[in-house]
Coordinates of N, CA and C in Angstrom, one line a residue:
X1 N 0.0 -1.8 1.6 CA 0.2 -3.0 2.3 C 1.4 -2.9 3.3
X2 N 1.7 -3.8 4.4 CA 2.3 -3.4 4.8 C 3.9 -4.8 4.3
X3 N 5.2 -4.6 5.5 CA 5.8 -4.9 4.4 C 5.8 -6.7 4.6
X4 N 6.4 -7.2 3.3 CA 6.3 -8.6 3.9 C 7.5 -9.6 3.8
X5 N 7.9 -10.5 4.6 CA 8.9 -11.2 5.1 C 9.0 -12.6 4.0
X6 N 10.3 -12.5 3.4 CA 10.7 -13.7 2.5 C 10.5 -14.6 3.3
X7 N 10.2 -15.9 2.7 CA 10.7 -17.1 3.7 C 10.6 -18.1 2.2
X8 N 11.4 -19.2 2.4 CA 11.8 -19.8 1.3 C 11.5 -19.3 -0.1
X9 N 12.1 -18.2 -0.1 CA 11.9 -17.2 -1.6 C 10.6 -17.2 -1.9
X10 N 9.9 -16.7 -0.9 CA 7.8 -16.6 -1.2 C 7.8 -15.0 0.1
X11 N 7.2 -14.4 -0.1 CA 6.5 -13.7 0.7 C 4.6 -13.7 0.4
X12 N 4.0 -13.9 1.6 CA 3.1 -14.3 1.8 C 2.2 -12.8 2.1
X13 N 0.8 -12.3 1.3 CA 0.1 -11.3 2.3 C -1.0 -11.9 2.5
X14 N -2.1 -11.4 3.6 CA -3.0 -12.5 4.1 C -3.7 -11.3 4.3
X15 N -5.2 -11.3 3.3 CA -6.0 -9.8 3.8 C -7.2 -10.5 3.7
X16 N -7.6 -10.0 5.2 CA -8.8 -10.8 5.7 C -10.1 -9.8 5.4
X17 N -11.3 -10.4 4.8 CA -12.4 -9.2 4.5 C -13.7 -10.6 4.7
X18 N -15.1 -10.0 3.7 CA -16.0 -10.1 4.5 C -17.1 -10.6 3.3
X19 N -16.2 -11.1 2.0 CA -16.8 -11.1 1.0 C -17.5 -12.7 1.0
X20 N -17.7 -13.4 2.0 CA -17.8 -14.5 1.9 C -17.7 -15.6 0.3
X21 N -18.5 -16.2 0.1 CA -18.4 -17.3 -0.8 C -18.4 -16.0 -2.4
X22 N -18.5 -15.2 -1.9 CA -18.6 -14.2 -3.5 C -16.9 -14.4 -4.3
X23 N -17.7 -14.9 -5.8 CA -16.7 -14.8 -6.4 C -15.4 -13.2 -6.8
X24 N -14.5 -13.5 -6.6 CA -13.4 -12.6 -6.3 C -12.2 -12.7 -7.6
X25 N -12.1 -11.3 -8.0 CA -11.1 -11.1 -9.0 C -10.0 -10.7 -8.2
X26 N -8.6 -10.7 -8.2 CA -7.3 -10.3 -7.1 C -6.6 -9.9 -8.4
X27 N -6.3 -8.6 -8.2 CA -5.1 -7.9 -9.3 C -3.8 -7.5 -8.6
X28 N -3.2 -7.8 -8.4 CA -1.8 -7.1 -7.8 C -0.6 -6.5 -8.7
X29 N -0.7 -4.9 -8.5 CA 0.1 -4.3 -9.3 C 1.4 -3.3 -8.2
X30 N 2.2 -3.0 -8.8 CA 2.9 -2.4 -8.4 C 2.7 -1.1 -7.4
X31 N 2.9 -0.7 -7.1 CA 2.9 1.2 -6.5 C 3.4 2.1 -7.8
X32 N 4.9 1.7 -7.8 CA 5.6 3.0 -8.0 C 5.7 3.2 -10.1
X33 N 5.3 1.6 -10.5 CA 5.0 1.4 -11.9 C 3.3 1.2 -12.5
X34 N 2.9 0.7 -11.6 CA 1.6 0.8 -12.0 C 1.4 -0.8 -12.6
X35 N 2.8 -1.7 -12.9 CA 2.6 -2.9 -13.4 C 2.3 -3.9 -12.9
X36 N 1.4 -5.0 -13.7 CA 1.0 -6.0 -12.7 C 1.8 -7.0 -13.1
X37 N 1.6 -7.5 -11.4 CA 2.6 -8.6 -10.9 C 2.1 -10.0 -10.5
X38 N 2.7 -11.0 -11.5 CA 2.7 -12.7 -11.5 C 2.3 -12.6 -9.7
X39 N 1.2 -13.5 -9.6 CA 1.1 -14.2 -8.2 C 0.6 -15.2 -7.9
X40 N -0.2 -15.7 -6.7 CA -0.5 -17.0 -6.3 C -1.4 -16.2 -5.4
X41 N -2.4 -16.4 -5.8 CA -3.7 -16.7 -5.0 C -4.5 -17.4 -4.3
X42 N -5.2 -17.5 -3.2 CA -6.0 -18.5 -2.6 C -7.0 -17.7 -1.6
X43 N -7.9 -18.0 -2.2 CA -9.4 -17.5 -1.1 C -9.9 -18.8 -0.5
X44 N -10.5 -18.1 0.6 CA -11.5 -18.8 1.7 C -12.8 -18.2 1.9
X45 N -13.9 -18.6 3.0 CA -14.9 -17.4 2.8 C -14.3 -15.6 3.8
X46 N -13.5 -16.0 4.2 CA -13.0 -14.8 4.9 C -11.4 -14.1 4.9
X47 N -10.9 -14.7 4.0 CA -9.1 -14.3 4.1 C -9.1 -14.6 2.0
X48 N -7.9 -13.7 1.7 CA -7.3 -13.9 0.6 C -5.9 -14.3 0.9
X49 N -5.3 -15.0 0.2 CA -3.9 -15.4 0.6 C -3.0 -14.9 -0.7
X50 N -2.1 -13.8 -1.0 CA -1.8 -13.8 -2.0 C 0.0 -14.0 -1.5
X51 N 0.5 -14.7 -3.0 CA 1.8 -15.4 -2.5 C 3.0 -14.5 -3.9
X52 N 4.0 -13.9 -3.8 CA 4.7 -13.1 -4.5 C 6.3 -14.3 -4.4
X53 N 6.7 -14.4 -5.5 CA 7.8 -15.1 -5.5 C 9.4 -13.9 -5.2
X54 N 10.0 -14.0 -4.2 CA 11.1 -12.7 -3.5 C 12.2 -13.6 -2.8
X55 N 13.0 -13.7 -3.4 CA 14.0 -14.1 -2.2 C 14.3 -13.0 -0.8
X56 N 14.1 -11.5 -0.8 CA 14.3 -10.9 -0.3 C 12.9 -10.2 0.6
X57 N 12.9 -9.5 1.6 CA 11.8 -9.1 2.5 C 11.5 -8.1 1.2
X58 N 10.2 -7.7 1.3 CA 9.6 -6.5 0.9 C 9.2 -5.5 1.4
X59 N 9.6 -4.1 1.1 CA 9.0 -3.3 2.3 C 7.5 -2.8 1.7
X60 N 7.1 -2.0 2.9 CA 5.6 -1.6 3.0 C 5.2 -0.5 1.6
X61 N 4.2 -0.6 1.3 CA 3.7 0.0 0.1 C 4.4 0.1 -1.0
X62 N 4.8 -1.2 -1.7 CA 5.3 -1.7 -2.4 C 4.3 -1.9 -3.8
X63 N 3.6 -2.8 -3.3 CA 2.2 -3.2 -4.0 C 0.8 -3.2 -3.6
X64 N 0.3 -2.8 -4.3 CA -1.3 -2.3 -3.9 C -2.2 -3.4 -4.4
X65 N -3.0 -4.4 -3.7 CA -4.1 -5.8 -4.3 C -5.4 -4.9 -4.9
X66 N -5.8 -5.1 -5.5 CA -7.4 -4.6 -6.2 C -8.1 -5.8 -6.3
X67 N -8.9 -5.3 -5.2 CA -10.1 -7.0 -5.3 C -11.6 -6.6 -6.0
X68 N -11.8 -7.3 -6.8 CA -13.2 -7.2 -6.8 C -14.3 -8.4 -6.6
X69 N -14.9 -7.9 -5.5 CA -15.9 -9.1 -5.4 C -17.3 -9.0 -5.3

């Protein structure tokens, strides 16, 4: 992923794909632990919105999303 910008202690990632109305599992785990990580989710038929609670920016390849849809 690439990295993502705090804003009111939330960093937001926004990965757009092609899965339309298909139902969608979102796992977000770590890189460097392998562990997964509390989030906020939201699909549309073309974007996933996942929301990470950070007061601080995140940098890139931090955490890796596993979608299944």
């Amino acid at each position: 992923n690439t990295a993502l910008t705090a804003s009111s202690g939330v960093c937001t990632w926004t990965i757009t794909n092609t899965l339309g109305t298909a139902d969608v599992i979102v796992t977000v785990k770590e890189v460097a632990t392998g562990d997964e990580v509390d989030t906020g989710v939201n699909t549309t038929d073309s974007t996933i919105t996942i929301t990470i609670n950070s007061e601080t920016n995140i940098t890139a390849d931090t955490y890796r999303a596993i979608i299944i849809g």
